[in-house]
Amino acid sequence: MSKIVGIDLGTTNSLVAVVDSGIPYVLADADGQRLTPSVVYFPSATGQPMVGRTANRVRALHPTETVYSIKRFMGRRGVDIPTEETRMPYPVVGNGNGPVTVALHGRQWTPEEISAEILKKLKADAEKSLGETISRAVITVPAYFNDAQRNATIRAGELAGLKVERIVNEPTAAALAYGLDRLQEQSRIAVYDLGGGTFDLSILELSQGTFQVLSTNGNTRLGGDDIDRCVTDFLLREIGRADGPQLDPDQPALSVGDLSILARVREAAETAKIQLSTESAADVSLPFLTPGFSFSLRLTRSVLEELALPILERTRAHCLRSLSDARLSAGDLHQVILVGGQTRMPLVRRLVSQWFGCVEFTEQRGDVRLGEEYHQTPGPQLNTGVHPDEAVALGAAIQAEILAGGFRHLLLLDVTPLSLGIETFGGLMYPIIPRNTTIPVKAGELFTTAVDHQKSMLIHVLQGERERARDNWSLGRFEIEFESAPKGVPRVGVQFEIDANGVLHVLARDVKTGHQKIVTMKSAVDVADSEVQRMVEESVEQAFDDLRFRQWTEAKRTASDTLTATRKTMAEYDSELDPEYRTQIIEAMDAVEKVLELENRSTKTGDPAALKAATARLDEVTQALASHAMDQVMEAMLRKKGVLPASVGPA
Ligand code: AMP
């Protein structure tokens, strides 16, 4: 069986890693480089696309044909993308509900096709390095990717000739990379992951080799690129002030010449930003921006920090939310791990340290972790010991090894944040998988019909904690057909399966014929934590009303069944009933109907206790009628079998 590789398909850079003899490591390409820029240059309609460093090199020369940050468009529709985001130097086309595409040389490329080019290069590099064919991979995605984005990632893998064995959240992968050496400890860690295009803050608990995600919060459109944009805008303003070309990057329809200038300024901005992580000043030099204009400027770390601060401040709210979702305070954490290239910036480390009240330790010399001796005060340690650019890919490789049967002591746990179920009679939610169930999971129930001669059943899939179907989130609906039969006869088995990628598959099967339908719903685990919290809080606040609604709906169903049966039996034996007894029954039926009429129209709730009492009274009154009817049925049956003489009949 071929090796499974771990791939970090990043917005800015991508990496491929493997585990060899128990040790995870990132593979290098033929030039010895371990980071492959996620950049693809399309030289012509038919020519082979160039990927990685070579594509990055021509980015400024061919801005309209060189695609970068394609991850931002994965699995997204035209309507999902704000106009300013489509303003890339290459032509991004986003129409309504259709997928976003990139128009190149008269062809529309989907983001997954472009990502597949990056994956093909990683696959080829890995094959060269390992000397074997690679056909299986674990690929990471930001925790906040929705189902469409995850599926697009899986498709990209397939287009590249890779079977995607598992999609893993990036922070979870990073924690895996970190967790290997501290398996026996029980610890809670926060993963602060700031890459080129996305930000995530996840809180995980590590216990005896098991990782559990407690909460995650983030933004799929916040990252180092935003800092680059601010620095670019700053440089463009300075260029304008120095009588250079006046360029507004947000202006639509820039000329190819302007786009080329913009690409050079952007590249210079990012280079300076990276240099300023280790130095206090960087020289930005842009010779011959236009034939008669060259530009140079000395950018200091403090100016960069001023520009970057508002962007970094935006990550703070996500940190706080994630902590509150996990019901923890910073003091409850043992470690804060920094992941993503942008966390190399000293300002990021300072801010994260401040926000979490961290003690910093970064270096490991022999067995001594520097800084550990200062860790007397409460507050987590800021851990940058894991290579921030490589942690995610290393974690993906570890997950791949687990799938291949290695690292048996490790297990990755994810849970469903909210209950999943279907709508049943009377608009009630029937939970099939309760919240906080560890995934992957499979569970099912048998359902039947509530109305005579139904020919199909609507499977309305819901997610949430409320008793009423309408107060939960609708994930989708479909119908399963079966032969018409009296109510209660058809049997439909409904099975929910949440796979390891958090995707929900719903199967409905007519037990009699075996006819079945399987529908894949949106991801069941990727729900914004704030939404989960709101749902849970509402379910607690409304618990009393919700319970009353459930009790009323159930009592209503029993009442309506009893009324129908009484009416039917009365009609059948009307001539045999004593008039006084008939009046008694009618009065008991009226009493039930009166309680039913008192149902509040807007809340669809009445007094369940009164209804139960009235139905019980009706039951009691009709006991004699029911036993009379039963006797008649028995006699008719026996007569049919020839057991009783035909002359014996009702009194
Ligand atoms: P990633 O998505 O994790 O590959 O991170 C890429 C982002 O990290 C880009 O915005 C890079 O400009 C940024 N980055 C990479 N190295 C550094 C560095 N040494 N200092 C600051 N930012 C960096």
Short mmCIF file of N, CA and C in Angstrom, two decimals, residues 115-256:
data_model
loop_
_atom_site.label_atom_id
_atom_site.label_comp_id
_atom_site.label_asym_id
_atom_site.label_seq_id
_atom_site.Cartn_x
_atom_site.Cartn_y
_atom_site.Cartn_z
N SER A 115 -6.23 24.89 -7.71
CA SER A 115 -5.61 24.25 -6.53
C SER A 115 -5.04 22.88 -6.91
N ALA A 116 -5.73 22.20 -7.84
CA ALA A 116 -5.24 20.88 -8.26
C ALA A 116 -3.85 21.00 -8.89
N GLU A 117 -3.58 22.13 -9.58
CA GLU A 117 -2.25 22.31 -10.17
C GLU A 117 -1.19 22.38 -9.07
N ILE A 118 -1.55 23.05 -7.96
CA ILE A 118 -0.60 23.14 -6.83
C ILE A 118 -0.39 21.73 -6.25
N LEU A 119 -1.50 21.01 -6.08
CA LEU A 119 -1.40 19.66 -5.50
C LEU A 119 -0.61 18.72 -6.41
N LYS A 120 -0.77 18.90 -7.74
CA LYS A 120 -0.01 18.05 -8.67
C LYS A 120 1.49 18.25 -8.46
N LYS A 121 1.86 19.52 -8.26
CA LYS A 121 3.30 19.79 -8.06
C LYS A 121 3.78 19.16 -6.75
N LEU A 122 2.97 19.32 -5.68
CA LEU A 122 3.37 18.74 -4.40
C LEU A 122 3.49 17.22 -4.52
N LYS A 123 2.54 16.63 -5.25
CA LYS A 123 2.54 15.17 -5.44
C LYS A 123 3.82 14.76 -6.19
N ALA A 124 4.11 15.50 -7.27
CA ALA A 124 5.29 15.15 -8.08
C ALA A 124 6.57 15.31 -7.25
N ASP A 125 6.64 16.40 -6.48
CA ASP A 125 7.84 16.62 -5.64
C ASP A 125 7.99 15.50 -4.61
N ALA A 126 6.85 15.12 -4.02
CA ALA A 126 6.90 14.07 -2.99
C ALA A 126 7.34 12.75 -3.62
N GLU A 127 6.81 12.47 -4.82
CA GLU A 127 7.17 11.21 -5.49
C GLU A 127 8.66 11.17 -5.80
N LYS A 128 9.18 12.34 -6.23
CA LYS A 128 10.61 12.41 -6.55
C LYS A 128 11.43 12.17 -5.28
N SER A 129 10.99 12.82 -4.21
CA SER A 129 11.75 12.75 -2.98
C SER A 129 11.69 11.35 -2.35
N LEU A 130 10.52 10.71 -2.44
CA LEU A 130 10.36 9.40 -1.78
C LEU A 130 10.68 8.23 -2.71
N GLY A 131 10.68 8.53 -4.03
CA GLY A 131 10.96 7.46 -4.98
C GLY A 131 9.83 6.45 -5.10
N GLU A 132 8.62 6.89 -4.84
CA GLU A 132 7.46 5.99 -5.02
C GLU A 132 6.25 6.81 -5.44
N THR A 133 5.25 6.11 -6.00
CA THR A 133 4.04 6.80 -6.44
C THR A 133 3.17 7.15 -5.24
N ILE A 134 2.63 8.36 -5.27
CA ILE A 134 1.76 8.80 -4.17
C ILE A 134 0.34 8.94 -4.72
N SER A 135 -0.60 8.31 -4.06
CA SER A 135 -1.98 8.43 -4.55
C SER A 135 -2.97 8.74 -3.43
N ARG A 136 -2.49 8.86 -2.20
CA ARG A 136 -3.42 9.12 -1.08
C ARG A 136 -2.88 10.26 -0.21
N ALA A 137 -3.82 11.08 0.26
CA ALA A 137 -3.37 12.24 1.06
C ALA A 137 -4.38 12.62 2.13
N VAL A 138 -3.85 13.26 3.16
CA VAL A 138 -4.68 13.95 4.15
C VAL A 138 -4.45 15.43 3.87
N ILE A 139 -5.51 16.20 3.71
CA ILE A 139 -5.34 17.62 3.40
C ILE A 139 -6.00 18.44 4.51
N THR A 140 -5.34 19.54 4.86
CA THR A 140 -5.88 20.37 5.94
C THR A 140 -6.67 21.55 5.38
N VAL A 141 -7.63 22.01 6.17
CA VAL A 141 -8.41 23.21 5.81
C VAL A 141 -8.59 24.06 7.06
N PRO A 142 -8.86 25.35 6.91
CA PRO A 142 -9.14 26.16 8.10
C PRO A 142 -10.37 25.62 8.82
N ALA A 143 -10.38 25.77 10.13
CA ALA A 143 -11.50 25.23 10.91
C ALA A 143 -12.81 25.83 10.43
N TYR A 144 -12.73 27.03 9.89
CA TYR A 144 -13.97 27.71 9.50
C TYR A 144 -14.45 27.40 8.09
N PHE A 145 -13.79 26.54 7.39
CA PHE A 145 -14.26 26.15 6.05
C PHE A 145 -15.62 25.47 6.19
N ASN A 146 -16.56 25.86 5.35
CA ASN A 146 -17.86 25.18 5.38
C ASN A 146 -17.80 23.95 4.48
N ASP A 147 -18.94 23.30 4.34
CA ASP A 147 -18.96 22.04 3.62
C ASP A 147 -18.57 22.22 2.15
N ALA A 148 -19.07 23.29 1.53
CA ALA A 148 -18.76 23.52 0.11
C ALA A 148 -17.25 23.69 -0.06
N GLN A 149 -16.63 24.40 0.87
CA GLN A 149 -15.19 24.65 0.78
C GLN A 149 -14.40 23.35 1.01
N ARG A 150 -14.89 22.52 1.95
CA ARG A 150 -14.23 21.23 2.20
C ARG A 150 -14.36 20.31 0.99
N ASN A 151 -15.58 20.30 0.41
CA ASN A 151 -15.78 19.44 -0.76
C ASN A 151 -14.94 19.90 -1.94
N ALA A 152 -14.81 21.22 -2.09
CA ALA A 152 -13.97 21.74 -3.18
C ALA A 152 -12.52 21.27 -2.98
N THR A 153 -12.10 21.22 -1.72
CA THR A 153 -10.73 20.77 -1.43
C THR A 153 -10.57 19.29 -1.79
N ILE A 154 -11.60 18.51 -1.47
CA ILE A 154 -11.54 17.08 -1.81
C ILE A 154 -11.48 16.92 -3.34
N ARG A 155 -12.29 17.74 -4.04
CA ARG A 155 -12.30 17.65 -5.52
C ARG A 155 -10.95 18.03 -6.09
N ALA A 156 -10.33 19.07 -5.50
CA ALA A 156 -9.01 19.49 -5.99
C ALA A 156 -8.03 18.33 -5.87
N GLY A 157 -8.10 17.62 -4.75
CA GLY A 157 -7.23 16.46 -4.55
C GLY A 157 -7.48 15.41 -5.62
N GLU A 158 -8.74 15.15 -5.88
CA GLU A 158 -9.07 14.12 -6.88
C GLU A 158 -8.57 14.52 -8.26
N LEU A 159 -8.75 15.81 -8.58
CA LEU A 159 -8.28 16.28 -9.90
C LEU A 159 -6.77 16.12 -10.04
N ALA A 160 -6.09 16.15 -8.89
CA ALA A 160 -4.63 16.00 -8.92
C ALA A 160 -4.23 14.53 -8.85
N GLY A 161 -5.21 13.64 -8.86
CA GLY A 161 -4.88 12.21 -8.83
C GLY A 161 -4.64 11.69 -7.42
N LEU A 162 -5.22 12.40 -6.42
CA LEU A 162 -5.02 11.97 -5.04
C LEU A 162 -6.35 11.56 -4.42
N LYS A 163 -6.36 10.46 -3.73
CA LYS A 163 -7.55 10.10 -2.97
C LYS A 163 -7.41 10.81 -1.62
N VAL A 164 -8.38 11.67 -1.32
CA VAL A 164 -8.28 12.43 -0.07
C VAL A 164 -8.87 11.58 1.06
N GLU A 165 -7.99 11.05 1.87
CA GLU A 165 -8.42 10.11 2.91
C GLU A 165 -9.08 10.82 4.07
N ARG A 166 -8.72 12.06 4.29
CA ARG A 166 -9.28 12.78 5.44
C ARG A 166 -9.02 14.27 5.25
N ILE A 167 -10.01 15.06 5.65
CA ILE A 167 -9.82 16.51 5.71
C ILE A 167 -9.65 16.83 7.20
N VAL A 168 -8.61 17.54 7.56
CA VAL A 168 -8.37 17.84 8.98
C VAL A 168 -8.30 19.35 9.15
N ASN A 169 -8.87 19.82 10.25
CA ASN A 169 -8.78 21.25 10.54
C ASN A 169 -7.34 21.64 10.84
N GLU A 170 -6.93 22.78 10.31
CA GLU A 170 -5.53 23.18 10.47
C GLU A 170 -5.08 23.28 11.94
N PRO A 171 -5.85 23.95 12.81
CA PRO A 171 -5.39 24.04 14.20
C PRO A 171 -5.28 22.67 14.87
N THR A 172 -6.17 21.77 14.50
CA THR A 172 -6.10 20.44 15.08
C THR A 172 -4.82 19.74 14.62
N ALA A 173 -4.50 19.93 13.35
CA ALA A 173 -3.27 19.34 12.82
C ALA A 173 -2.06 19.91 13.56
N ALA A 174 -2.09 21.23 13.78
CA ALA A 174 -0.97 21.87 14.47
C ALA A 174 -0.82 21.29 15.87
N ALA A 175 -1.96 21.10 16.53
CA ALA A 175 -1.92 20.55 17.89
C ALA A 175 -1.38 19.13 17.88
N LEU A 176 -1.71 18.39 16.83
CA LEU A 176 -1.18 17.03 16.70
C LEU A 176 0.34 17.09 16.60
N ALA A 177 0.83 18.03 15.80
CA ALA A 177 2.28 18.15 15.63
C ALA A 177 2.93 18.47 16.96
N TYR A 178 2.28 19.31 17.72
CA TYR A 178 2.81 19.71 19.01
C TYR A 178 2.69 18.58 20.04
N GLY A 179 1.56 17.85 19.95
CA GLY A 179 1.21 16.93 21.02
C GLY A 179 2.05 15.68 21.11
N LEU A 180 2.73 15.37 20.03
CA LEU A 180 3.47 14.12 20.01
C LEU A 180 4.40 13.91 21.20
N ASP A 181 5.07 14.98 21.62
CA ASP A 181 6.09 14.78 22.66
C ASP A 181 5.54 14.94 24.08
N ARG A 182 4.27 15.21 24.21
CA ARG A 182 3.76 15.42 25.56
C ARG A 182 2.49 14.61 25.78
N LEU A 183 2.54 13.38 25.37
CA LEU A 183 1.32 12.59 25.33
C LEU A 183 0.66 12.32 26.67
N GLN A 184 1.47 12.18 27.68
CA GLN A 184 0.87 11.74 28.95
C GLN A 184 0.27 12.87 29.76
N GLU A 185 0.52 14.10 29.30
CA GLU A 185 0.02 15.22 30.09
C GLU A 185 -1.42 15.54 29.76
N GLN A 186 -2.10 15.98 30.76
CA GLN A 186 -3.43 16.52 30.50
C GLN A 186 -3.23 18.01 30.36
N SER A 187 -3.50 18.56 29.18
CA SER A 187 -3.31 19.99 29.06
C SER A 187 -4.30 20.59 28.09
N ARG A 188 -4.56 21.89 28.31
CA ARG A 188 -5.44 22.60 27.40
C ARG A 188 -4.60 23.60 26.62
N ILE A 189 -4.79 23.61 25.33
CA ILE A 189 -3.98 24.51 24.52
C ILE A 189 -4.83 25.34 23.59
N ALA A 190 -4.34 26.56 23.34
CA ALA A 190 -4.99 27.40 22.33
C ALA A 190 -4.06 27.42 21.14
N VAL A 191 -4.61 27.28 19.94
CA VAL A 191 -3.79 27.36 18.72
C VAL A 191 -4.17 28.67 18.02
N TYR A 192 -3.22 29.60 18.02
CA TYR A 192 -3.44 30.89 17.35
C TYR A 192 -2.80 30.76 15.98
N ASP A 193 -3.63 30.66 14.96
CA ASP A 193 -3.14 30.37 13.60
C ASP A 193 -3.42 31.54 12.68
N LEU A 194 -2.38 32.29 12.39
CA LEU A 194 -2.53 33.43 11.48
C LEU A 194 -1.65 33.20 10.27
N GLY A 195 -2.31 32.84 9.16
CA GLY A 195 -1.57 32.58 7.93
C GLY A 195 -1.70 33.74 6.99
N GLY A 196 -1.58 33.45 5.69
CA GLY A 196 -1.67 34.51 4.70
C GLY A 196 -3.10 35.03 4.56
N GLY A 197 -4.06 34.11 4.58
CA GLY A 197 -5.43 34.53 4.29
C GLY A 197 -6.46 34.20 5.34
N THR A 198 -6.10 33.41 6.32
CA THR A 198 -7.13 33.01 7.28
C THR A 198 -6.60 33.11 8.72
N PHE A 199 -7.56 33.26 9.63
CA PHE A 199 -7.20 33.26 11.04
C PHE A 199 -8.14 32.32 11.79
N ASP A 200 -7.56 31.53 12.69
CA ASP A 200 -8.35 30.65 13.55
C ASP A 200 -7.78 30.67 14.95
N LEU A 201 -8.66 30.63 15.93
CA LEU A 201 -8.21 30.40 17.29
C LEU A 201 -8.99 29.19 17.78
N SER A 202 -8.28 28.12 18.07
CA SER A 202 -8.97 26.91 18.52
C SER A 202 -8.47 26.54 19.90
N ILE A 203 -9.38 26.00 20.68
CA ILE A 203 -8.98 25.52 22.00
C ILE A 203 -9.16 24.02 22.03
N LEU A 204 -8.10 23.32 22.38
CA LEU A 204 -8.13 21.86 22.37
C LEU A 204 -7.70 21.34 23.72
N GLU A 205 -8.20 20.16 24.01
CA GLU A 205 -7.77 19.53 25.25
C GLU A 205 -7.03 18.25 24.89
N LEU A 206 -5.88 18.10 25.49
CA LEU A 206 -5.07 16.92 25.27
C LEU A 206 -5.11 16.08 26.53
N SER A 207 -5.47 14.82 26.39
CA SER A 207 -5.50 13.99 27.58
C SER A 207 -5.15 12.57 27.21
N GLN A 208 -4.10 12.06 27.79
CA GLN A 208 -3.65 10.70 27.52
C GLN A 208 -3.70 10.34 26.03
N GLY A 209 -3.10 11.21 25.23
CA GLY A 209 -3.00 10.89 23.81
C GLY A 209 -4.25 11.18 23.01
N THR A 210 -5.24 11.80 23.63
CA THR A 210 -6.46 12.09 22.89
C THR A 210 -6.63 13.60 22.75
N PHE A 211 -6.95 14.03 21.55
CA PHE A 211 -7.18 15.45 21.32
C PHE A 211 -8.67 15.68 21.20
N GLN A 212 -9.15 16.65 21.91
CA GLN A 212 -10.55 17.00 21.73
C GLN A 212 -10.66 18.50 21.47
N VAL A 213 -11.40 18.85 20.44
CA VAL A 213 -11.57 20.26 20.11
C VAL A 213 -12.67 20.82 21.01
N LEU A 214 -12.34 21.80 21.84
CA LEU A 214 -13.36 22.37 22.73
C LEU A 214 -14.11 23.51 22.05
N SER A 215 -13.40 24.30 21.29
CA SER A 215 -14.07 25.39 20.56
C SER A 215 -13.14 25.91 19.48
N THR A 216 -13.73 26.49 18.47
CA THR A 216 -12.91 27.19 17.48
C THR A 216 -13.66 28.43 17.01
N ASN A 217 -12.90 29.45 16.71
CA ASN A 217 -13.50 30.69 16.25
C ASN A 217 -12.49 31.37 15.32
N GLY A 218 -12.96 32.03 14.30
CA GLY A 218 -12.00 32.67 13.41
C GLY A 218 -12.65 33.39 12.26
N ASN A 219 -11.81 33.69 11.28
CA ASN A 219 -12.27 34.46 10.12
C ASN A 219 -11.53 33.93 8.90
N THR A 220 -12.28 33.52 7.89
CA THR A 220 -11.62 32.95 6.71
C THR A 220 -11.05 34.03 5.80
N ARG A 221 -11.25 35.27 6.17
CA ARG A 221 -10.72 36.34 5.32
C ARG A 221 -9.93 37.36 6.13
N LEU A 222 -9.02 36.86 6.93
CA LEU A 222 -8.19 37.75 7.75
C LEU A 222 -6.82 37.10 7.86
N GLY A 223 -5.78 37.83 7.44
CA GLY A 223 -4.46 37.22 7.51
C GLY A 223 -3.35 38.17 7.09
N GLY A 224 -2.18 37.58 6.87
CA GLY A 224 -1.01 38.36 6.50
C GLY A 224 -1.22 39.19 5.24
N ASP A 225 -2.06 38.68 4.31
CA ASP A 225 -2.33 39.44 3.08
C ASP A 225 -2.90 40.82 3.41
N ASP A 226 -3.69 40.88 4.49
CA ASP A 226 -4.30 42.17 4.85
C ASP A 226 -3.23 43.15 5.32
N ILE A 227 -2.21 42.61 6.00
CA ILE A 227 -1.10 43.48 6.42
C ILE A 227 -0.36 43.94 5.17
N ASP A 228 -0.13 43.00 4.23
CA ASP A 228 0.55 43.36 2.98
C ASP A 228 -0.22 44.48 2.27
N ARG A 229 -1.56 44.36 2.29
CA ARG A 229 -2.39 45.37 1.60
C ARG A 229 -2.19 46.73 2.25
N CYS A 230 -2.15 46.77 3.59
CA CYS A 230 -1.96 48.05 4.28
C CYS A 230 -0.59 48.64 3.96
N VAL A 231 0.43 47.77 3.94
CA VAL A 231 1.78 48.27 3.65
C VAL A 231 1.83 48.74 2.19
N THR A 232 1.16 47.99 1.30
CA THR A 232 1.12 48.39 -0.11
C THR A 232 0.47 49.76 -0.25
N ASP A 233 -0.67 49.94 0.42
CA ASP A 233 -1.37 51.24 0.35
C ASP A 233 -0.46 52.36 0.86
N PHE A 234 0.25 52.05 1.96
CA PHE A 234 1.17 53.04 2.52
C PHE A 234 2.25 53.40 1.49
N LEU A 235 2.84 52.36 0.87
CA LEU A 235 3.90 52.60 -0.12
C LEU A 235 3.35 53.38 -1.32
N LEU A 236 2.13 53.03 -1.75
CA LEU A 236 1.54 53.73 -2.91
C LEU A 236 1.33 55.21 -2.59
N ARG A 237 0.92 55.48 -1.33
CA ARG A 237 0.75 56.89 -0.94
C ARG A 237 2.09 57.62 -0.99
N GLU A 238 3.13 56.94 -0.49
CA GLU A 238 4.47 57.55 -0.49
C GLU A 238 4.96 57.74 -1.93
N ILE A 239 4.67 56.76 -2.79
CA ILE A 239 5.07 56.86 -4.21
C ILE A 239 4.38 58.06 -4.84
N GLY A 240 3.06 58.21 -4.55
CA GLY A 240 2.31 59.35 -5.08
C GLY A 240 2.90 60.66 -4.60
N ARG A 241 3.27 60.70 -3.29
CA ARG A 241 3.84 61.95 -2.72
C ARG A 241 5.18 62.28 -3.33
N ALA A 242 5.88 61.25 -3.80
CA ALA A 242 7.21 61.47 -4.40
C ALA A 242 7.08 61.70 -5.91
N ASP A 243 5.86 62.10 -6.34
CA ASP A 243 5.59 62.38 -7.75
C ASP A 243 5.73 61.17 -8.65
N GLY A 244 5.53 59.99 -8.08
CA GLY A 244 5.50 58.77 -8.89
C GLY A 244 4.09 58.53 -9.39
N PRO A 245 3.85 57.37 -10.00
CA PRO A 245 2.50 57.08 -10.50
C PRO A 245 1.46 57.09 -9.37
N GLN A 246 0.30 57.70 -9.66
CA GLN A 246 -0.78 57.75 -8.67
C GLN A 246 -1.66 56.52 -8.91
N LEU A 247 -1.62 55.60 -7.98
CA LEU A 247 -2.37 54.35 -8.20
C LEU A 247 -3.33 54.08 -7.06
N ASP A 248 -4.55 53.74 -7.44
CA ASP A 248 -5.53 53.33 -6.43
C ASP A 248 -5.84 51.85 -6.69
N PRO A 249 -5.38 50.97 -5.78
CA PRO A 249 -5.55 49.54 -6.06
C PRO A 249 -7.01 49.10 -6.12
N ASP A 250 -7.90 49.91 -5.52
CA ASP A 250 -9.32 49.52 -5.52
C ASP A 250 -10.05 50.00 -6.76
N GLN A 251 -9.33 50.78 -7.58
CA GLN A 251 -9.98 51.29 -8.77
C GLN A 251 -10.20 50.14 -9.76
N PRO A 252 -11.43 49.99 -10.27
CA PRO A 252 -11.64 48.87 -11.19
C PRO A 252 -10.94 49.13 -12.53
N ALA A 253 -10.70 48.10 -13.28
CA ALA A 253 -10.13 48.16 -14.63
C ALA A 253 -8.81 48.91 -14.69
N LEU A 254 -7.84 48.45 -13.90
CA LEU A 254 -6.50 49.02 -13.99
C LEU A 254 -5.83 48.49 -15.26
N SER A 255 -4.96 49.30 -15.85
CA SER A 255 -4.28 48.84 -17.07
C SER A 255 -3.26 47.76 -16.69
N VAL A 256 -2.81 47.01 -17.70
CA VAL A 256 -1.82 45.95 -17.42
C VAL A 256 -0.56 46.56 -16.82
#
